[in-house]
Each structure stands twice: as structure tokens, then as C-alpha cells.
PDB file of C-alpha atoms in Angstrom:
ATOM      1  CA  MET I   1     -11.445 -16.702   9.441  1.00 56.00           C
ATOM      2  CA  ASP I   2     -12.714 -15.293   6.245  1.00 60.00           C
ATOM      3  CA  SER I   3     -15.407 -18.341   5.748  1.00 64.00           C
ATOM      4  CA  GLY I   4     -16.052 -21.927   7.246  1.00 69.00           C
ATOM      5  CA  ASN I   5     -17.333 -23.077  10.808  1.00 76.00           C
ATOM      6  CA  LEU I   6     -17.322 -19.989  13.292  1.00 77.00           C
ATOM      7  CA  LYS I   7     -17.576 -22.499  15.861  1.00 81.00           C
ATOM      8  CA  GLN I   8     -14.020 -22.761  15.694  1.00 79.00           C
ATOM      9  CA  ALA I   9     -13.131 -19.320  15.946  1.00 78.00           C
ATOM     10  CA  ALA I  10     -12.060 -17.991  19.268  1.00 77.00           C
ATOM     11  CA  ALA I  11     -12.405 -14.220  18.490  1.00 74.00           C
ATOM     12  CA  GLY I  12     -12.983 -12.002  15.597  1.00 73.00           C
ATOM     13  CA  ILE I  13     -12.998  -8.624  14.214  1.00 70.00           C
ATOM     14  CA  TRP I  14     -15.266  -6.531  11.800  1.00 73.00           C
ATOM     15  CA  SER I  15     -13.070  -6.520   8.243  1.00 78.00           C
ATOM     16  CA  GLY I  16     -13.046  -3.924   5.957  1.00 84.00           C
ATOM     17  CA  TYR I  17     -13.071  -6.257   2.931  1.00 87.00           C
ATOM     18  CA  VAL I  18     -16.002  -6.085   0.554  1.00 90.00           C
ATOM     19  CA  TYR I  19     -14.930  -8.906  -1.565  1.00 91.00           C
ATOM     20  CA  SER I  20     -13.076 -11.950   0.108  1.00 90.00           C
ATOM     21  CA  LYS I  21     -12.536 -13.618  -3.357  1.00 93.00           C
ATOM     22  CA  PRO I  22     -11.657 -12.021  -6.909  1.00 96.00           C
ATOM     23  CA  GLU I  23     -14.724 -13.908  -8.633  1.00 96.00           C
ATOM     24  CA  GLN I  24     -16.867 -11.628  -6.373  1.00 95.00           C
ATOM     25  CA  LEU I  25     -16.461  -8.768  -8.463  1.00 95.00           C
ATOM     26  CA  GLY I  26     -18.099 -10.331 -11.408  1.00 95.00           C
ATOM     27  CA  LEU I  27     -15.040  -9.152 -13.666  1.00 95.00           C
ATOM     28  CA  PRO I  28     -12.594 -11.612 -15.648  1.00 95.00           C
ATOM     29  CA  TYR I  29      -9.311 -12.381 -14.257  1.00 97.00           C
ATOM     30  CA  GLN I  30      -6.028 -14.572 -14.462  1.00 97.00           C
ATOM     31  CA  ASP I  31      -4.310 -16.422 -11.611  1.00 98.00           C
ATOM     32  CA  VAL I  32      -0.614 -15.726 -12.351  1.00 98.00           C
ATOM     33  CA  VAL I  33       2.605 -16.106 -10.229  1.00 98.00           C
ATOM     34  CA  ILE I  34       5.368 -13.829  -9.735  1.00 98.00           C
ATOM     35  CA  PRO I  35       9.136 -14.951  -9.445  1.00 97.00           C
ATOM     36  CA  VAL I  36      10.360 -13.590  -6.015  1.00 96.00           C
ATOM     37  CA  GLU I  37      13.414 -13.938  -4.021  1.00 93.00           C
ATOM     38  CA  ASN I  38      12.461 -17.453  -2.326  1.00 90.00           C
ATOM     39  CA  GLY I  39       9.952 -18.836  -4.928  1.00 95.00           C
ATOM     40  CA  VAL I  40       6.959 -17.662  -6.751  1.00 97.00           C
ATOM     41  CA  ALA I  41       4.330 -15.409  -5.583  1.00 97.00           C
ATOM     42  CA  PRO I  42       0.493 -15.844  -6.700  1.00 98.00           C
ATOM     43  CA  ALA I  43      -1.271 -12.773  -8.067  1.00 98.00           C
ATOM     44  CA  TRP I  44      -4.674 -11.618  -9.846  1.00 98.00           C
ATOM     45  CA  LYS I  45      -4.432 -10.073 -13.074  1.00 98.00           C
ATOM     46  CA  PHE I  46      -7.380  -8.155 -14.395  1.00 97.00           C
ATOM     47  CA  ASP I  47      -7.131  -7.048 -17.674  1.00 93.00           C
ATOM     48  CA  PRO I  48      -9.013  -3.584 -18.729  1.00 89.00           C
ATOM     49  CA  PRO I  49     -12.855  -3.713 -20.463  1.00 84.00           C
ATOM     50  CA  ALA I  50     -13.559  -5.683 -23.693  1.00 78.00           C
ATOM     51  CA  GLY I  51     -12.908  -3.161 -26.266  1.00 71.00           C
ATOM     52  CA  VAL I  52     -10.689  -1.453 -24.608  1.00 70.00           C
ATOM     53  CA  ASN I  53      -7.066  -1.579 -26.152  1.00 63.00           C
ATOM     54  CA  PRO I  54      -4.526  -1.897 -23.364  1.00 66.00           C
ATOM     55  CA  SER I  55      -2.828   1.472 -23.118  1.00 74.00           C
ATOM     56  CA  GLY I  56       0.497   0.063 -21.328  1.00 90.00           C
ATOM     57  CA  GLU I  57      -0.549   1.767 -17.886  1.00 95.00           C
ATOM     58  CA  TRP I  58      -1.080  -0.614 -15.052  1.00 97.00           C
ATOM     59  CA  ALA I  59      -1.996  -0.357 -11.421  1.00 98.00           C
ATOM     60  CA  VAL I  60      -0.075  -2.647  -8.744  1.00 98.00           C
ATOM     61  CA  HIS I  61      -2.297  -3.112  -5.851  1.00 98.00           C
ATOM     62  CA  ILE I  62      -0.490  -4.004  -2.309  1.00 98.00           C
ATOM     63  CA  HIS I  63      -2.915  -4.977   0.635  1.00 96.00           C
ATOM     64  CA  GLY I  64      -2.062  -4.140   4.110  1.00 93.00           C
ATOM     65  CA  MET I  65      -0.575  -5.985   7.459  1.00 91.00           C
ATOM     66  CA  GLY I  66      -2.233  -9.075   8.508  1.00 87.00           C
ATOM     67  CA  GLY I  67      -4.505  -8.998   5.647  1.00 88.00           C
ATOM     68  CA  LYS I  68      -4.604 -10.519   2.344  1.00 91.00           C
ATOM     69  CA  ARG I  69      -4.688  -9.474  -1.326  1.00 95.00           C
ATOM     70  CA  ALA I  70      -8.401  -9.481  -1.115  1.00 95.00           C
ATOM     71  CA  GLY I  71      -8.280  -6.184   0.613  1.00 94.00           C
ATOM     72  CA  THR I  72      -7.578  -4.505  -2.236  1.00 97.00           C
ATOM     73  CA  LEU I  73     -10.359  -5.678  -4.756  1.00 97.00           C
ATOM     74  CA  ARG I  74     -12.236  -2.669  -3.713  1.00 97.00           C
ATOM     75  CA  GLY I  75      -9.971  -0.591  -6.063  1.00 97.00           C
ATOM     76  CA  ILE I  76     -10.026  -2.671  -9.071  1.00 97.00           C
ATOM     77  CA  PRO I  77     -13.607  -1.056 -10.815  1.00 96.00           C
ATOM     78  CA  ALA I  78     -11.914   2.496 -10.531  1.00 96.00           C
ATOM     79  CA  ALA I  79      -8.760   1.377 -11.787  1.00 97.00           C
ATOM     80  CA  ARG I  80     -10.682  -0.923 -15.041  1.00 95.00           C
ATOM     81  CA  ARG I  81     -12.624   2.122 -15.376  1.00 94.00           C
ATOM     82  CA  LEU I  82      -9.384   4.229 -16.346  1.00 94.00           C
ATOM     83  CA  GLY I  83      -8.678   1.579 -18.548  1.00 93.00           C
ATOM     84  CA  LEU I  84      -5.530   0.369 -16.249  1.00 96.00           C
ATOM     85  CA  THR I  85      -4.687  -3.407 -16.390  1.00 96.00           C
ATOM     86  CA  SER I  86      -4.491  -4.563 -12.695  1.00 97.00           C
ATOM     87  CA  LEU I  87      -2.234  -6.646 -10.986  1.00 98.00           C
ATOM     88  CA  VAL I  88      -3.111  -7.345  -7.553  1.00 98.00           C
ATOM     89  CA  VAL I  89       0.238  -8.884  -5.713  1.00 98.00           C
ATOM     90  CA  SER I  90       0.978 -10.765  -2.523  1.00 97.00           C
ATOM     91  CA  PHE I  91       4.298 -10.467  -0.563  1.00 97.00           C
ATOM     92  CA  ARG I  92       6.650 -12.259   1.954  1.00 95.00           C
ATOM     93  CA  ASN I  93       4.917 -13.559   5.071  1.00 94.00           C
ATOM     94  CA  ASP I  94       1.316 -12.764   3.941  1.00 94.00           C
ATOM     95  CA  GLY I  95       0.118 -16.426   3.825  1.00 92.00           C
ATOM     96  CA  ASP I  96       0.243 -16.505   0.162  1.00 95.00           C
ATOM     97  CA  ALA I  97       3.646 -15.577  -0.852  1.00 95.00           C
ATOM     98  CA  PRO I  98       6.851 -17.337   0.233  1.00 95.00           C
ATOM     99  CA  PRO I  99       7.932 -16.547   3.695  1.00 94.00           C
ATOM    100  CA  SER I 100      10.830 -14.470   4.384  1.00 92.00           C
ATOM    101  CA  TYR I 101      13.676 -16.230   6.170  1.00 89.00           C
ATOM    102  CA  ASP I 102      13.049 -14.952   9.368  1.00 90.00           C
ATOM    103  CA  GLY I 103       9.246 -14.774   8.667  1.00 90.00           C
ATOM    104  CA  ARG I 104       8.726 -11.540  10.117  1.00 90.00           C
ATOM    105  CA  TYR I 105       6.823  -8.397   9.012  1.00 90.00           C
ATOM    106  CA  ASN I 106       9.662  -5.781   8.121  1.00 91.00           C
ATOM    107  CA  LEU I 107       7.481  -2.919   7.518  1.00 91.00           C
ATOM    108  CA  GLY I 108       8.235  -2.452   4.229  1.00 93.00           C
ATOM    109  CA  GLN I 109      11.737  -2.593   4.564  1.00 94.00           C
ATOM    110  CA  GLY I 110      11.889  -5.917   2.789  1.00 95.00           C
ATOM    111  CA  GLU I 111       8.719  -6.552   1.422  1.00 96.00           C
ATOM    112  CA  TRP I 112       8.989  -3.781  -1.225  1.00 97.00           C
ATOM    113  CA  ARG I 113      11.240  -6.252  -3.283  1.00 97.00           C
ATOM    114  CA  ASP I 114       8.384  -8.702  -3.752  1.00 97.00           C
ATOM    115  CA  VAL I 115       6.331  -5.535  -5.096  1.00 98.00           C
ATOM    116  CA  ASP I 116       9.180  -4.758  -7.333  1.00 98.00           C
ATOM    117  CA  ALA I 117       8.917  -8.300  -8.554  1.00 98.00           C
ATOM    118  CA  GLY I 118       5.573  -7.589  -9.310  1.00 98.00           C
ATOM    119  CA  ILE I 119       6.324  -4.420 -11.121  1.00 98.00           C
ATOM    120  CA  ASN I 120       9.257  -6.161 -13.136  1.00 98.00           C
ATOM    121  CA  TYR I 121       6.192  -8.663 -13.962  1.00 98.00           C
ATOM    122  CA  ALA I 122       4.088  -6.101 -15.190  1.00 97.00           C
ATOM    123  CA  ILE I 123       6.887  -4.564 -17.507  1.00 97.00           C
ATOM    124  CA  SER I 124       7.516  -7.652 -18.750  1.00 96.00           C
ATOM    125  CA  ASN I 125       4.166  -7.982 -20.002  1.00 95.00           C
ATOM    126  CA  GLY I 126       3.856  -4.550 -21.706  1.00 93.00           C
ATOM    127  CA  ALA I 127       3.591  -2.058 -18.634  1.00 95.00           C
ATOM    128  CA  GLU I 128       4.991   1.390 -19.496  1.00 95.00           C
ATOM    129  CA  ARG I 129       3.692   3.220 -16.825  1.00 96.00           C
ATOM    130  CA  ILE I 130       2.597   1.888 -13.237  1.00 97.00           C
ATOM    131  CA  VAL I 131       0.405   3.560 -10.541  1.00 98.00           C
ATOM    132  CA  LEU I 132       0.822   1.844  -7.208  1.00 98.00           C
ATOM    133  CA  PHE I 133      -2.221   1.207  -5.216  1.00 98.00           C
ATOM    134  CA  GLY I 134      -1.111   0.894  -1.615  1.00 98.00           C
ATOM    135  CA  TRP I 135      -3.441  -0.040   1.657  1.00 97.00           C
ATOM    136  CA  SER I 136      -2.039   1.165   5.041  1.00 95.00           C
ATOM    137  CA  LEU I 137       1.154  -1.464   5.213  1.00 96.00           C
ATOM    138  CA  GLY I 138       0.714  -1.428   1.720  1.00 97.00           C
ATOM    139  CA  ALA I 139       1.299   2.397   1.444  1.00 97.00           C
ATOM    140  CA  SER I 140       4.908   2.253   3.116  1.00 97.00           C
ATOM    141  CA  ILE I 141       5.680  -0.599   0.843  1.00 97.00           C
ATOM    142  CA  ALA I 142       4.459   1.625  -2.271  1.00 98.00           C
ATOM    143  CA  LEU I 143       6.541   4.641  -0.911  1.00 98.00           C
ATOM    144  CA  GLN I 144       9.755   2.176  -0.745  1.00 97.00           C
ATOM    145  CA  ALA I 145       9.253   0.368  -4.081  1.00 98.00           C
ATOM    146  CA  ALA I 146       8.728   3.699  -5.825  1.00 97.00           C
ATOM    147  CA  ALA I 147      12.093   4.921  -4.237  1.00 97.00           C
ATOM    148  CA  LEU I 148      14.084   2.075  -4.588  1.00 97.00           C
ATOM    149  CA  SER I 149      13.025  -0.059  -7.809  1.00 97.00           C
ATOM    150  CA  PRO I 150      15.468   0.387 -10.814  1.00 97.00           C
ATOM    151  CA  ASN I 151      12.247   0.892 -12.492  1.00 97.00           C
ATOM    152  CA  SER I 152      11.098   4.029 -10.305  1.00 97.00           C
ATOM    153  CA  SER I 153      10.970   5.973 -13.467  1.00 96.00           C
ATOM    154  CA  ARG I 154       7.952   3.641 -14.733  1.00 97.00           C
ATOM    155  CA  VAL I 155       6.089   4.381 -11.517  1.00 98.00           C
ATOM    156  CA  ALA I 156       3.918   7.437 -12.782  1.00 97.00           C
ATOM    157  CA  GLY I 157       2.245   8.026  -8.925  1.00 98.00           C
ATOM    158  CA  MET I 158       0.742   6.313  -5.959  1.00 98.00           C
ATOM    159  CA  VAL I 159      -2.719   5.827  -4.590  1.00 98.00           C
ATOM    160  CA  LEU I 160      -2.292   5.378  -0.662  1.00 98.00           C
ATOM    161  CA  ASP I 161      -5.300   4.797   1.335  1.00 98.00           C
ATOM    162  CA  ALA I 162      -4.651   5.047   5.193  1.00 96.00           C
ATOM    163  CA  PRO I 163      -0.893   5.174   4.722  1.00 97.00           C
ATOM    164  CA  VAL I 164       1.554   4.659   7.111  1.00 96.00           C
ATOM    165  CA  PHE I 165       4.245   7.690   6.579  1.00 96.00           C
ATOM    166  CA  ASP I 166       6.268   7.299   9.728  1.00 94.00           C
ATOM    167  CA  TRP I 167       6.136   3.855  11.739  1.00 93.00           C
ATOM    168  CA  ARG I 168       7.365   5.674  14.953  1.00 92.00           C
ATOM    169  CA  THR I 169       3.669   7.768  14.871  1.00 91.00           C
ATOM    170  CA  THR I 170       1.686   4.761  13.983  1.00 92.00           C
ATOM    171  CA  LEU I 171       3.326   2.236  16.559  1.00 91.00           C
ATOM    172  CA  ALA I 172       3.382   5.205  19.611  1.00 89.00           C
ATOM    173  CA  ALA I 173      -0.261   5.671  18.447  1.00 86.00           C
ATOM    174  CA  ASN I 174      -1.259   2.175  18.635  1.00 86.00           C
ATOM    175  CA  ALA I 175       0.823   1.677  22.075  1.00 89.00           C
ATOM    176  CA  LYS I 176      -0.681   4.654  23.634  1.00 84.00           C
ATOM    177  CA  ALA I 177      -4.132   3.005  22.592  1.00 83.00           C
ATOM    178  CA  ALA I 178      -3.181  -0.183  24.360  1.00 84.00           C
ATOM    179  CA  GLY I 179      -2.165   1.955  27.510  1.00 88.00           C
ATOM    180  CA  LEU I 180       1.660   0.855  27.214  1.00 86.00           C
ATOM    181  CA  PRO I 181       3.785   3.457  29.143  1.00 87.00           C
ATOM    182  CA  ARG I 182       6.099   5.620  26.929  1.00 84.00           C
ATOM    183  CA  PRO I 183       9.177   4.081  28.985  1.00 87.00           C
ATOM    184  CA  LEU I 184       8.155   0.440  27.511  1.00 87.00           C
ATOM    185  CA  VAL I 185       7.530   2.041  23.702  1.00 83.00           C
ATOM    186  CA  ARG I 186      10.702   3.814  23.757  1.00 85.00           C
ATOM    187  CA  LEU I 187      12.473   0.728  24.545  1.00 87.00           C
ATOM    188  CA  GLY I 188      10.531  -1.279  21.854  1.00 87.00           C
ATOM    189  CA  PHE I 189      11.878   1.244  19.360  1.00 82.00           C
ATOM    190  CA  THR I 190      15.312   0.438  20.461  1.00 84.00           C
ATOM    191  CA  ILE I 191      15.107  -3.027  20.311  1.00 85.00           C
ATOM    192  CA  LEU I 192      13.680  -2.870  16.582  1.00 87.00           C
ATOM    193  CA  ARG I 193      16.787  -0.936  15.591  1.00 82.00           C
ATOM    194  CA  SER I 194      19.102  -3.035  17.514  1.00 83.00           C
ATOM    195  CA  ARG I 195      20.957  -5.639  15.556  1.00 84.00           C
ATOM    196  CA  ALA I 196      22.579  -7.422  19.090  1.00 83.00           C
ATOM    197  CA  LEU I 197      18.822  -7.650  20.162  1.00 79.00           C
ATOM    198  CA  ARG I 198      17.386  -9.237  16.874  1.00 80.00           C
ATOM    199  CA  TRP I 199      17.025 -12.489  19.008  1.00 78.00           C
ATOM    200  CA  VAL I 200      14.304 -10.885  20.913  1.00 82.00           C
ATOM    201  CA  THR I 201      12.294  -9.606  17.474  1.00 81.00           C
ATOM    202  CA  GLY I 202      13.196 -12.688  15.465  1.00 83.00           C
ATOM    203  CA  LEU I 203      14.170 -10.582  12.679  1.00 84.00           C
ATOM    204  CA  ALA I 204      16.929 -11.569  10.376  1.00 81.00           C
ATOM    205  CA  GLU I 205      17.959  -7.396  10.026  1.00 89.00           C
ATOM    206  CA  PRO I 206      17.141  -4.780  12.326  1.00 87.00           C
ATOM    207  CA  ILE I 207      14.588  -2.202  11.282  1.00 91.00           C
ATOM    208  CA  CYS I 208      15.680   1.193  10.116  1.00 92.00           C
ATOM    209  CA  LEU I 209      12.839   3.546  11.077  1.00 92.00           C
ATOM    210  CA  ASP I 210      14.563   6.568   9.702  1.00 94.00           C
ATOM    211  CA  SER I 211      14.554   5.326   6.000  1.00 94.00           C
ATOM    212  CA  LEU I 212      10.802   4.279   6.686  1.00 95.00           C
ATOM    213  CA  ASP I 213      10.056   7.915   8.145  1.00 96.00           C
ATOM    214  CA  TRP I 214       8.414   9.653   4.665  1.00 97.00           C
ATOM    215  CA  LEU I 215       7.610  12.734   6.659  1.00 97.00           C
ATOM    216  CA  ALA I 216      11.250  13.177   7.367  1.00 97.00           C
ATOM    217  CA  ARG I 217      12.063  12.355   3.945  1.00 97.00           C
ATOM    218  CA  ALA I 218       8.951  14.258   2.306  1.00 97.00           C
ATOM    219  CA  PRO I 219      11.885  16.326   0.203  1.00 97.00           C
ATOM    220  CA  GLU I 220      13.036  13.264  -1.665  1.00 97.00           C
ATOM    221  CA  LEU I 221       9.252  12.780  -2.538  1.00 97.00           C
ATOM    222  CA  ASN I 222       9.119  12.743  -6.707  1.00 96.00           C
ATOM    223  CA  LYS I 223       6.081  10.993  -7.295  1.00 97.00           C
ATOM    224  CA  PRO I 224       2.465  12.344  -7.218  1.00 98.00           C
ATOM    225  CA  VAL I 225       0.661  10.852  -4.568  1.00 98.00           C
ATOM    226  CA  LEU I 226      -3.081  10.876  -3.684  1.00 98.00           C
ATOM    227  CA  ILE I 227      -4.000   9.894   0.092  1.00 98.00           C
ATOM    228  CA  LEU I 228      -7.606   8.829   0.944  1.00 98.00           C
ATOM    229  CA  HIS I 229      -7.739   8.814   4.904  1.00 98.00           C
ATOM    230  CA  GLY I 230     -10.480   8.831   7.484  1.00 96.00           C
ATOM    231  CA  GLN I 231     -10.112  11.760  10.147  1.00 94.00           C
ATOM    232  CA  LYS I 232     -10.811   9.288  12.863  1.00 93.00           C
ATOM    233  CA  ASP I 233      -8.079   6.494  11.885  1.00 93.00           C
ATOM    234  CA  ALA I 234      -7.036   5.114  15.247  1.00 87.00           C
ATOM    235  CA  THR I 235      -4.518   2.860  13.787  1.00 91.00           C
ATOM    236  CA  THR I 236      -2.777   4.875  11.022  1.00 94.00           C
ATOM    237  CA  PRO I 237      -3.034   8.678  12.482  1.00 93.00           C
ATOM    238  CA  PHE I 238      -4.743  10.819   9.895  1.00 96.00           C
ATOM    239  CA  GLU I 239      -2.252  13.573  11.312  1.00 95.00           C
ATOM    240  CA  ALA I 240       0.589  12.133   9.692  1.00 96.00           C
ATOM    241  CA  SER I 241      -1.337  11.969   6.518  1.00 97.00           C
ATOM    242  CA  LYS I 242      -2.021  15.937   7.191  1.00 97.00           C
ATOM    243  CA  LYS I 243       1.477  16.491   7.595  1.00 97.00           C
ATOM    244  CA  ALA I 244       2.741  14.739   4.493  1.00 97.00           C
ATOM    245  CA  ALA I 245       0.220  16.791   2.409  1.00 98.00           C
ATOM    246  CA  SER I 246       1.519  19.886   4.050  1.00 98.00           C
ATOM    247  CA  LEU I 247       5.068  19.391   3.496  1.00 98.00           C
ATOM    248  CA  ARG I 248       4.659  18.547   0.025  1.00 97.00           C
ATOM    249  CA  PRO I 249       1.671  20.212  -1.686  1.00 97.00           C
ATOM    250  CA  ASP I 250       3.410  20.018  -4.749  1.00 97.00           C
ATOM    251  CA  LEU I 251       2.869  16.618  -4.955  1.00 98.00           C
ATOM    252  CA  VAL I 252       0.441  15.293  -2.451  1.00 98.00           C
ATOM    253  CA  ARG I 253      -3.045  15.715  -2.642  1.00 98.00           C
ATOM    254  CA  LEU I 254      -4.964  14.548   0.426  1.00 98.00           C
ATOM    255  CA  VAL I 255      -8.831  13.551   0.426  1.00 98.00           C
ATOM    256  CA  GLN I 256     -10.643  13.450   3.983  1.00 97.00           C
ATOM    257  CA  PHE I 257     -12.985  10.843   4.869  1.00 97.00           C
ATOM    258  CA  GLU I 258     -15.829  10.681   7.819  1.00 92.00           C
ATOM    259  CA  ALA I 259     -14.875   6.956   8.443  1.00 87.00           C
ATOM    260  CA  GLU I 260     -14.044   5.930  11.709  1.00 85.00           C
ATOM    261  CA  GLY I 261     -12.351   2.868  11.448  1.00 87.00           C
ATOM    262  CA  HIS I 262      -8.728   1.727   9.481  1.00 91.00           C
ATOM    263  CA  SER I 263      -8.686   1.509   5.968  1.00 93.00           C
ATOM    264  CA  LEU I 264     -12.586   1.897   5.648  1.00 94.00           C
ATOM    265  CA  GLU I 265     -12.646   4.966   3.298  1.00 96.00           C
ATOM    266  CA  TRP I 266     -13.877   3.244   0.474  1.00 97.00           C
ATOM    267  CA  ASN I 267     -16.500   1.156   2.284  1.00 95.00           C
ATOM    268  CA  VAL I 268     -17.998   4.599   3.824  1.00 95.00           C
ATOM    269  CA  ASP I 269     -18.011   6.461   0.683  1.00 97.00           C
ATOM    270  CA  PRO I 270     -17.224   4.481  -2.390  1.00 97.00           C
ATOM    271  CA  GLU I 271     -18.329   7.209  -4.884  1.00 97.00           C
ATOM    272  CA  LYS I 272     -16.253   9.703  -3.377  1.00 98.00           C
ATOM    273  CA  TRP I 273     -13.098   7.419  -3.162  1.00 98.00           C
ATOM    274  CA  GLU I 274     -13.350   6.455  -6.869  1.00 98.00           C
ATOM    275  CA  ARG I 275     -14.118  10.068  -7.945  1.00 98.00           C
ATOM    276  CA  SER I 276     -11.117  11.144  -6.485  1.00 98.00           C
ATOM    277  CA  VAL I 277      -9.105   8.445  -7.757  1.00 98.00           C
ATOM    278  CA  GLU I 278     -10.348   9.192 -11.305  1.00 97.00           C
ATOM    279  CA  GLU I 279      -9.953  12.902 -10.979  1.00 97.00           C
ATOM    280  CA  TRP I 280      -6.310  12.574  -9.541  1.00 98.00           C
ATOM    281  CA  PHE I 281      -5.604  10.136 -12.228  1.00 97.00           C
ATOM    282  CA  TYR I 282      -6.511  12.463 -15.018  1.00 96.00           C
ATOM    283  CA  GLY I 283      -4.154  15.136 -13.830  1.00 96.00           C
ATOM    284  CA  LEU I 284      -1.048  13.261 -13.513  1.00 94.00           C
ATOM    285  CA  PRO I 285       1.496  14.748 -15.581  1.00 87.00           C
ATOM    286  CA  ARG I 286       1.895  13.079 -19.262  1.00 68.00           C
ATOM    287  CA  ALA I 287       4.675  10.488 -19.594  1.00 58.00           C
ATOM    288  CA  GLY I 288       8.060  11.904 -20.386  1.00 47.00           C
ATOM    289  CA  ALA I 289       7.077  15.099 -18.503  1.00 46.00           C
ATOM    290  CA  SER I 290      10.007  16.848 -16.229  1.00 44.00           C
ATOM    291  CA  PRO I 291      10.037  17.006 -13.098  1.00 45.00           C
ATOM    292  CA  GLU I 292       8.803  20.580 -13.045  1.00 49.00           C
ATOM    293  CA  GLN I 293       5.911  19.598 -15.415  1.00 45.00           C
ATOM    294  CA  ALA I 294       4.876  17.048 -12.708  1.00 46.00           C
ATOM    295  CA  ALA I 295       4.660  19.568  -9.849  1.00 48.00           C
ATOM    296  CA  ALA I 296       2.964  22.048 -11.927  1.00 50.00           C
ATOM    297  CA  GLN I 297       0.260  19.503 -13.170  1.00 48.00           C
ATOM    298  CA  SER I 298      -0.457  17.532  -9.841  1.00 46.00           C
TER     299      SER I 298
END
């Protein structure tokens, strides 16, 4: 419950959201809709400041699991100062976009298609280069979209906050924190991957954990990546981000925060968060640069 009568709430958690509605930013925006597989998904569009000519560079902001679009609003001011047009998208099963046929999260395996629809919307409205801002699950979705989108060449880079690079690592860490025995965790992974056991999960298709493992797939990364991650994040382990940076130092830059919760990096130090994004963005390869030039500049 983000607002309303708290007497009706049975339980609660502290949210990392700073803004629960786009108007709270005090910036002009538009409600837009994006065609997706099962209908249309709502999104918010923020234009660059008045007097700044649209540059053809857009940011697509992707929220995390169990969250709403509002969770990404923390990234809008930095993107706006960079002259980017921002598109804050929704995706299947988040309560805003149309649900998938099974009504289940797919850990990025299916959700990336709705983000790709957002990329298509941006391109049809003048985007030439796109930066993906992904938060938690949104980071996993961003990695999939950057790899699988037919318009992957338009993706200039990714800003990933508290990212999920490998679901096995993330799910195992959460299971351990919950006190679940290892055999039960291994059984859970088997069920997720099994087509025959879809009746247990309710998934329309099994989850291919290998295809979502961007630590194992690190050699396939071909976009500059900025990781913003708290060292004490108990939900998406910091060690996975550290390993990603060590595997691909040519493309991946890691900025560490002292945040103890999940996706609270901006909350703890907004100045550092925004400065890191701006410095990274200005270091991005120019449009048309070769992969070798991209690696040299990142």
C-alpha cells in the first residue's frame, strides 16, 4: 500500500521509493501508452529541459520485481540534466501493463519484450541512441533487451542499480537468508527449469536459468555498463556485481555504496549516484564507434 488507509494494511516494509507519483518531481511529463503483446502498457515520458534541443538520445527506465514505475523516478533528474528524453516503462505482471498469459514473473525471460516495445516506441519518436536504466530485476531485463532486441545497435549502454546478474546466485542467497535447506533450494531450481513441472510453478514456459546468467555469459557483453550497488545488499548479492566487473573490466564499471538495503544506493548518497551516472555517460563512445573504440573509451 503506497497510500490510503493504513488500518487496512496487515503488514508493511520500508520502501526505497522517494517519489510515488511523477508529479512529485515537479517536472513536466506526459502519460503515453506503448503497444505490447497483450494490449497497451502505460508509460511516462519526460522531455529534456526547455531550451535544450532534443538530441536523439533517450533513457528507458525499468523498475524491479514487485515494484512499480515510480521506483525509477529517482533516476529522472540525472537523465534530464544529461539532455536525455526519459521513458519510464511498465511491463507484464507489474499491475500496470497487461499480464502475461500465465500471470507469473519470468525473471526477465519474457519481460524484456515489453521493454523492447518501449525501445521501439522511443525510436519511432526520434530516438537514435538509448541508455537503459535498470533497477534490480529491471537490470536483468535490461541485459536481456540489450542482447535480444532487434534494435540492440541503438542501445549505447546500461546503468544498472543493484542488478541481478545471475538468478541462481540471487535466489540461493535469499533462500539462505530465509533458512531454507540447500536440497530444497536445488529442488526449486529443478522445478523452475522443468517443462513437466510447470503445474507447480504456474509458468507457461520453464525458466532457462543459463540464458539469464550474465556472469557465465560475460564474454557476450558488448555494451558499456555502469553498476551502482551497495556492498551490504542482502537481496541481490554485491559479490555478483563485483565479479561482473572483474570479468569484463573493459566494459563494466562498478561504483560501490555503503547502502545496507536493496536498491537504496541513490537514497543513501544521491550526489554520488548522479555524479557517477553523469561521468560514465560523458565517457560513452561516440555514435558509430567500433567495438574496439568502445572498449578503449569505457
